PDB file of N, CA and C in Angstrom:
ATOM      1  N   MET A   1     110.198  48.281 101.049  1.00 88.00           N
ATOM      2  CA  MET A   1     109.941  49.438 100.204  1.00 88.00           C
ATOM      3  C   MET A   1     111.268  49.881  99.609  1.00 88.00           C
ATOM      4  N   ARG A   2     111.289  49.992  98.320  1.00 92.00           N
ATOM      5  CA  ARG A   2     112.474  50.509  97.623  1.00 92.00           C
ATOM      6  C   ARG A   2     112.478  52.034  97.702  1.00 92.00           C
ATOM      7  N   LEU A   3     113.633  52.605  97.461  1.00 94.00           N
ATOM      8  CA  LEU A   3     113.735  54.060  97.472  1.00 94.00           C
ATOM      9  C   LEU A   3     112.832  54.678  96.413  1.00 94.00           C
ATOM     10  N   SER A   4     112.738  54.044  95.256  1.00 93.00           N
ATOM     11  CA  SER A   4     111.855  54.565  94.199  1.00 93.00           C
ATOM     12  C   SER A   4     110.393  54.538  94.662  1.00 93.00           C
ATOM     13  N   GLU A   5     110.002  53.513  95.403  1.00 91.00           N
ATOM     14  CA  GLU A   5     108.640  53.439  95.939  1.00 91.00           C
ATOM     15  C   GLU A   5     108.420  54.513  97.001  1.00 91.00           C
ATOM     16  N   PHE A   6     109.439  54.760  97.798  1.00 93.00           N
ATOM     17  CA  PHE A   6     109.373  55.839  98.795  1.00 93.00           C
ATOM     18  C   PHE A   6     109.138  57.174  98.096  1.00 93.00           C
ATOM     19  N   ARG A   7     109.910  57.436  97.063  1.00 94.00           N
ATOM     20  CA  ARG A   7     109.780  58.703  96.323  1.00 94.00           C
ATOM     21  C   ARG A   7     108.392  58.833  95.688  1.00 94.00           C
ATOM     22  N   GLN A   8     107.866  57.739  95.154  1.00 92.00           N
ATOM     23  CA  GLN A   8     106.532  57.781  94.551  1.00 92.00           C
ATOM     24  C   GLN A   8     105.462  58.018  95.617  1.00 92.00           C
ATOM     25  N   ALA A   9     105.585  57.346  96.748  1.00 92.00           N
ATOM     26  CA  ALA A   9     104.630  57.538  97.843  1.00 92.00           C
ATOM     27  C   ALA A   9     104.674  58.975  98.339  1.00 92.00           C
ATOM     28  N   LEU A  10     105.858  59.521  98.449  1.00 94.00           N
ATOM     29  CA  LEU A  10     106.040  60.902  98.887  1.00 94.00           C
ATOM     30  C   LEU A  10     105.349  61.867  97.924  1.00 94.00           C
ATOM     31  N   LYS A  11     105.560  61.653  96.644  1.00 94.00           N
ATOM     32  CA  LYS A  11     104.939  62.486  95.614  1.00 94.00           C
ATOM     33  C   LYS A  11     103.421  62.346  95.631  1.00 94.00           C
ATOM     34  N   ASP A  12     102.932  61.120  95.758  1.00 91.00           N
ATOM     35  CA  ASP A  12     101.490  60.876  95.774  1.00 91.00           C
ATOM     36  C   ASP A  12     100.818  61.518  96.981  1.00 91.00           C
ATOM     37  N   GLU A  13     101.463  61.447  98.123  1.00 92.00           N
ATOM     38  CA  GLU A  13     100.852  61.947  99.360  1.00 92.00           C
ATOM     39  C   GLU A  13     100.995  63.454  99.525  1.00 92.00           C
ATOM     40  N   PHE A  14     102.152  64.004  99.189  1.00 94.00           N
ATOM     41  CA  PHE A  14     102.444  65.399  99.509  1.00 94.00           C
ATOM     42  C   PHE A  14     102.652  66.303  98.295  1.00 94.00           C
ATOM     43  N   GLY A  15     102.794  65.710  97.124  1.00 94.00           N
ATOM     44  CA  GLY A  15     103.154  66.504  95.955  1.00 94.00           C
ATOM     45  C   GLY A  15     104.668  66.588  95.862  1.00 94.00           C
ATOM     46  N   GLU A  16     105.146  66.822  94.663  1.00 92.00           N
ATOM     47  CA  GLU A  16     106.592  66.779  94.443  1.00 92.00           C
ATOM     48  C   GLU A  16     107.354  67.844  95.232  1.00 92.00           C
ATOM     49  N   GLY A  17     106.899  69.087  95.157  1.00 95.00           N
ATOM     50  CA  GLY A  17     107.621  70.174  95.817  1.00 95.00           C
ATOM     51  C   GLY A  17     107.583  70.087  97.326  1.00 95.00           C
ATOM     52  N   TYR A  18     106.389  69.920  97.880  1.00 96.00           N
ATOM     53  CA  TYR A  18     106.265  69.855  99.341  1.00 96.00           C
ATOM     54  C   TYR A  18     106.939  68.607  99.886  1.00 96.00           C
ATOM     55  N   GLY A  19     106.872  67.511  99.149  1.00 95.00           N
ATOM     56  CA  GLY A  19     107.557  66.293  99.576  1.00 95.00           C
ATOM     57  C   GLY A  19     109.052  66.506  99.721  1.00 95.00           C
ATOM     58  N   ARG A  20     109.641  67.208  98.763  1.00 95.00           N
ATOM     59  CA  ARG A  20     111.082  67.517  98.844  1.00 95.00           C
ATOM     60  C   ARG A  20     111.391  68.375 100.059  1.00 95.00           C
ATOM     61  N   VAL A  21     110.524  69.350 100.336  1.00 96.00           N
ATOM     62  CA  VAL A  21     110.733  70.211 101.505  1.00 96.00           C
ATOM     63  C   VAL A  21     110.676  69.382 102.784  1.00 96.00           C
ATOM     64  N   LEU A  22     109.683  68.500 102.883  1.00 96.00           N
ATOM     65  CA  LEU A  22     109.552  67.665 104.076  1.00 96.00           C
ATOM     66  C   LEU A  22     110.778  66.795 104.303  1.00 96.00           C
ATOM     67  N   THR A  23     111.248  66.117 103.261  1.00 97.00           N
ATOM     68  CA  THR A  23     112.383  65.211 103.441  1.00 97.00           C
ATOM     69  C   THR A  23     113.674  65.961 103.737  1.00 97.00           C
ATOM     70  N   ARG A  24     113.750  67.191 103.284  1.00 97.00           N
ATOM     71  CA  ARG A  24     114.956  67.988 103.508  1.00 97.00           C
ATOM     72  C   ARG A  24     114.954  68.711 104.848  1.00 97.00           C
ATOM     73  N   ASP A  25     113.775  69.192 105.298  1.00 97.00           N
ATOM     74  CA  ASP A  25     113.726  70.112 106.436  1.00 97.00           C
ATOM     75  C   ASP A  25     113.098  69.569 107.717  1.00 97.00           C
ATOM     76  N   LEU A  26     112.181  68.617 107.613  1.00 97.00           N
ATOM     77  CA  LEU A  26     111.469  68.136 108.794  1.00 97.00           C
ATOM     78  C   LEU A  26     112.314  67.122 109.560  1.00 97.00           C
ATOM     79  N   ILE A  27     112.582  67.422 110.827  1.00 97.00           N
ATOM     80  CA  ILE A  27     113.311  66.484 111.681  1.00 97.00           C
ATOM     81  C   ILE A  27     112.323  65.428 112.164  1.00 97.00           C
ATOM     82  N   LEU A  28     112.600  64.173 111.846  1.00 97.00           N
ATOM     83  CA  LEU A  28     111.742  63.072 112.268  1.00 97.00           C
ATOM     84  C   LEU A  28     112.126  62.662 113.690  1.00 97.00           C
ATOM     85  N   THR A  29     111.170  62.730 114.598  1.00 96.00           N
ATOM     86  CA  THR A  29     111.412  62.432 116.005  1.00 96.00           C
ATOM     87  C   THR A  29     112.017  61.050 116.184  1.00 96.00           C
ATOM     88  N   ALA A  30     111.556  60.097 115.405  1.00 95.00           N
ATOM     89  CA  ALA A  30     112.028  58.710 115.535  1.00 95.00           C
ATOM     90  C   ALA A  30     113.532  58.567 115.290  1.00 95.00           C
ATOM     91  N   PHE A  31     114.100  59.445 114.483  1.00 97.00           N
ATOM     92  CA  PHE A  31     115.511  59.321 114.114  1.00 97.00           C
ATOM     93  C   PHE A  31     116.364  60.511 114.552  1.00 97.00           C
ATOM     94  N   GLY A  32     115.729  61.608 114.929  1.00 97.00           N
ATOM     95  CA  GLY A  32     116.481  62.795 115.321  1.00 97.00           C
ATOM     96  C   GLY A  32     117.197  63.452 114.154  1.00 97.00           C
ATOM     97  N   ARG A  33     116.714  63.197 112.951  1.00 98.00           N
ATOM     98  CA  ARG A  33     117.296  63.783 111.743  1.00 98.00           C
ATOM     99  C   ARG A  33     116.240  63.798 110.650  1.00 98.00           C
ATOM    100  N   THR A  34     116.564  64.408 109.537  1.00 98.00           N
ATOM    101  CA  THR A  34     115.596  64.500 108.440  1.00 98.00           C
ATOM    102  C   THR A  34     115.477  63.160 107.727  1.00 98.00           C
ATOM    103  N   ALA A  35     114.448  63.045 106.907  1.00 97.00           N
ATOM    104  CA  ALA A  35     114.269  61.830 106.111  1.00 97.00           C
ATOM    105  C   ALA A  35     115.450  61.633 105.168  1.00 97.00           C
ATOM    106  N   ASP A  36     115.886  62.702 104.526  1.00 97.00           N
ATOM    107  CA  ASP A  36     117.034  62.588 103.616  1.00 97.00           C
ATOM    108  C   ASP A  36     118.276  62.097 104.360  1.00 97.00           C
ATOM    109  N   GLN A  37     118.510  62.631 105.549  1.00 98.00           N
ATOM    110  CA  GLN A  37     119.670  62.214 106.339  1.00 98.00           C
ATOM    111  C   GLN A  37     119.540  60.772 106.794  1.00 98.00           C
ATOM    112  N   ALA A  38     118.342  60.387 107.189  1.00 98.00           N
ATOM    113  CA  ALA A  38     118.116  59.009 107.630  1.00 98.00           C
ATOM    114  C   ALA A  38     118.349  58.029 106.479  1.00 98.00           C
ATOM    115  N   LEU A  39     117.810  58.348 105.304  1.00 97.00           N
ATOM    116  CA  LEU A  39     118.019  57.484 104.145  1.00 97.00           C
ATOM    117  C   LEU A  39     119.499  57.384 103.788  1.00 97.00           C
ATOM    118  N   ALA A  40     120.183  58.513 103.804  1.00 97.00           N
ATOM    119  CA  ALA A  40     121.617  58.528 103.490  1.00 97.00           C
ATOM    120  C   ALA A  40     122.415  57.744 104.530  1.00 97.00           C
ATOM    121  N   GLY A  41     121.891  57.699 105.758  1.00 97.00           N
ATOM    122  CA  GLY A  41     122.559  56.977 106.835  1.00 97.00           C
ATOM    123  C   GLY A  41     122.224  55.494 106.886  1.00 97.00           C
ATOM    124  N   GLY A  42     121.434  55.015 105.920  1.00 97.00           N
ATOM    125  CA  GLY A  42     121.161  53.592 105.843  1.00 97.00           C
ATOM    126  C   GLY A  42     119.864  53.125 106.488  1.00 97.00           C
ATOM    127  N   VAL A  43     119.033  54.049 106.960  1.00 97.00           N
ATOM    128  CA  VAL A  43     117.743  53.650 107.521  1.00 97.00           C
ATOM    129  C   VAL A  43     116.864  53.162 106.364  1.00 97.00           C
ATOM    130  N   PRO A  44     116.210  52.019 106.515  1.00 97.00           N
ATOM    131  CA  PRO A  44     115.359  51.510 105.433  1.00 97.00           C
ATOM    132  C   PRO A  44     114.261  52.499 105.049  1.00 97.00           C
ATOM    133  N   ALA A  45     113.992  52.565 103.750  1.00 96.00           N
ATOM    134  CA  ALA A  45     112.995  53.504 103.226  1.00 96.00           C
ATOM    135  C   ALA A  45     111.635  53.307 103.882  1.00 96.00           C
ATOM    136  N   ARG A  46     111.227  52.067 104.130  1.00 94.00           N
ATOM    137  CA  ARG A  46     109.931  51.792 104.772  1.00 94.00           C
ATOM    138  C   ARG A  46     109.876  52.432 106.160  1.00 94.00           C
ATOM    139  N   ASP A  47     110.950  52.323 106.932  1.00 96.00           N
ATOM    140  CA  ASP A  47     110.980  52.912 108.271  1.00 96.00           C
ATOM    141  C   ASP A  47     110.888  54.430 108.206  1.00 96.00           C
ATOM    142  N   VAL A  48     111.571  55.013 107.234  1.00 97.00           N
ATOM    143  CA  VAL A  48     111.519  56.466 107.059  1.00 97.00           C
ATOM    144  C   VAL A  48     110.119  56.888 106.644  1.00 97.00           C
ATOM    145  N   TRP A  49     109.505  56.133 105.724  1.00 95.00           N
ATOM    146  CA  TRP A  49     108.152  56.450 105.283  1.00 95.00           C
ATOM    147  C   TRP A  49     107.171  56.419 106.455  1.00 95.00           C
ATOM    148  N   LEU A  50     107.231  55.378 107.275  1.00 94.00           N
ATOM    149  CA  LEU A  50     106.313  55.253 108.408  1.00 94.00           C
ATOM    150  C   LEU A  50     106.537  56.376 109.415  1.00 94.00           C
ATOM    151  N   ALA A  51     107.778  56.738 109.654  1.00 96.00           N
ATOM    152  CA  ALA A  51     108.071  57.846 110.573  1.00 96.00           C
ATOM    153  C   ALA A  51     107.550  59.164 110.010  1.00 96.00           C
ATOM    154  N   LEU A  52     107.711  59.367 108.716  1.00 96.00           N
ATOM    155  CA  LEU A  52     107.225  60.580 108.068  1.00 96.00           C
ATOM    156  C   LEU A  52     105.699  60.654 108.142  1.00 96.00           C
ATOM    157  N   CYS A  53     105.051  59.525 107.907  1.00 95.00           N
ATOM    158  CA  CYS A  53     103.584  59.478 108.010  1.00 95.00           C
ATOM    159  C   CYS A  53     103.125  59.829 109.420  1.00 95.00           C
ATOM    160  N   ALA A  54     103.770  59.245 110.416  1.00 95.00           N
ATOM    161  CA  ALA A  54     103.394  59.510 111.805  1.00 95.00           C
ATOM    162  C   ALA A  54     103.618  60.974 112.165  1.00 95.00           C
ATOM    163  N   GLU A  55     104.737  61.508 111.730  1.00 95.00           N
ATOM    164  CA  GLU A  55     105.108  62.892 112.067  1.00 95.00           C
ATOM    165  C   GLU A  55     104.169  63.913 111.429  1.00 95.00           C
ATOM    166  N   THR A  56     103.628  63.588 110.269  1.00 96.00           N
ATOM    167  CA  THR A  56     102.802  64.552 109.533  1.00 96.00           C
ATOM    168  C   THR A  56     101.307  64.221 109.594  1.00 96.00           C
ATOM    169  N   ASP A  57     100.944  63.290 110.461  1.00 93.00           N
ATOM    170  CA  ASP A  57      99.528  62.929 110.671  1.00 93.00           C
ATOM    171  C   ASP A  57      98.825  62.404 109.416  1.00 93.00           C
ATOM    172  N   VAL A  58      99.545  61.658 108.599  1.00 92.00           N
ATOM    173  CA  VAL A  58      98.909  60.982 107.468  1.00 92.00           C
ATOM    174  C   VAL A  58      98.001  59.895 108.055  1.00 92.00           C
ATOM    175  N   PRO A  59      96.758  59.784 107.595  1.00 90.00           N
ATOM    176  CA  PRO A  59      95.881  58.734 108.119  1.00 90.00           C
ATOM    177  C   PRO A  59      96.488  57.342 107.916  1.00 90.00           C
ATOM    178  N   ARG A  60      96.343  56.492 108.923  1.00 86.00           N
ATOM    179  CA  ARG A  60      96.934  55.151 108.868  1.00 86.00           C
ATOM    180  C   ARG A  60      96.496  54.353 107.644  1.00 86.00           C
ATOM    181  N   SER A  61      95.337  54.648 107.131  1.00 84.00           N
ATOM    182  CA  SER A  61      94.847  53.917 105.957  1.00 84.00           C
ATOM    183  C   SER A  61      95.724  54.155 104.727  1.00 84.00           C
ATOM    184  N   ARG A  62      96.554  55.195 104.767  1.00 85.00           N
ATOM    185  CA  ARG A  62      97.427  55.498 103.618  1.00 85.00           C
ATOM    186  C   ARG A  62      98.898  55.191 103.897  1.00 85.00           C
ATOM    187  N   TRP A  63      99.210  54.566 105.028  1.00 86.00           N
ATOM    188  CA  TRP A  63     100.593  54.263 105.366  1.00 86.00           C
ATOM    189  C   TRP A  63     101.123  53.077 104.572  1.00 86.00           C
ATOM    190  N   TYR A  64     100.301  52.080 104.343  1.00 84.00           N
ATOM    191  CA  TYR A  64     100.769  50.816 103.768  1.00 84.00           C
ATOM    192  C   TYR A  64     100.314  50.686 102.336  1.00 84.00           C
ATOM    193  N   GLY A  65     101.182  50.113 101.515  1.00 70.00           N
ATOM    194  CA  GLY A  65     100.872  49.976 100.104  1.00 70.00           C
ATOM    195  C   GLY A  65     101.218  51.222  99.310  1.00 70.00           C
ATOM    196  N   ALA A  66     101.665  52.255  99.996  1.00 71.00           N
ATOM    197  CA  ALA A  66     102.021  53.501  99.324  1.00 71.00           C
ATOM    198  C   ALA A  66     103.246  53.292  98.443  1.00 71.00           C
ATOM    199  N   GLY A  67     103.233  53.926  97.299  1.00 70.00           N
ATOM    200  CA  GLY A  67     104.357  53.863  96.384  1.00 70.00           C
ATOM    201  C   GLY A  67     104.295  52.699  95.410  1.00 70.00           C
ATOM    202  N   LEU A  68     103.334  51.808  95.617  1.00 67.00           N
ATOM    203  CA  LEU A  68     103.194  50.681  94.700  1.00 67.00           C
ATOM    204  C   LEU A  68     102.348  51.095  93.497  1.00 67.00           C
ATOM    205  N   PRO A  69     102.612  50.527  92.343  1.00 64.00           N
ATOM    206  CA  PRO A  69     101.814  50.872  91.183  1.00 64.00           C
ATOM    207  C   PRO A  69     100.353  50.437  91.360  1.00 64.00           C
ATOM    208  N   ALA A  70      99.453  51.181  90.766  1.00 61.00           N
ATOM    209  CA  ALA A  70      98.040  50.832  90.840  1.00 61.00           C
ATOM    210  C   ALA A  70      97.808  49.525  90.106  1.00 61.00           C
ATOM    211  N   PRO A  71      96.897  48.685  90.626  1.00 58.00           N
ATOM    212  CA  PRO A  71      96.622  47.426  89.925  1.00 58.00           C
ATOM    213  C   PRO A  71      96.027  47.680  88.549  1.00 58.00           C
ATOM    214  N   ARG A  72      96.308  46.792  87.626  1.00 63.00           N
ATOM    215  CA  ARG A  72      95.800  46.957  86.245  1.00 63.00           C
ATOM    216  C   ARG A  72      94.440  46.374  86.099  1.00 63.00           C
TER     217      ARG A  72
END
């Protein structure tokens, strides 16, 4: 997952404003830091996305394929 795909998945799942709040303020148990801090520290975007999904109870059916463009 590229960072741009992470950002799109975040926007699609949570909305632009709330997504920014989550990545800035929510401490992800898996990393002991926020999503923004984890990404800045070199954690792969896919790992951050999966941790964010788990932490916020996103249904597993929406964990994978998120952030990819819709098929034409």
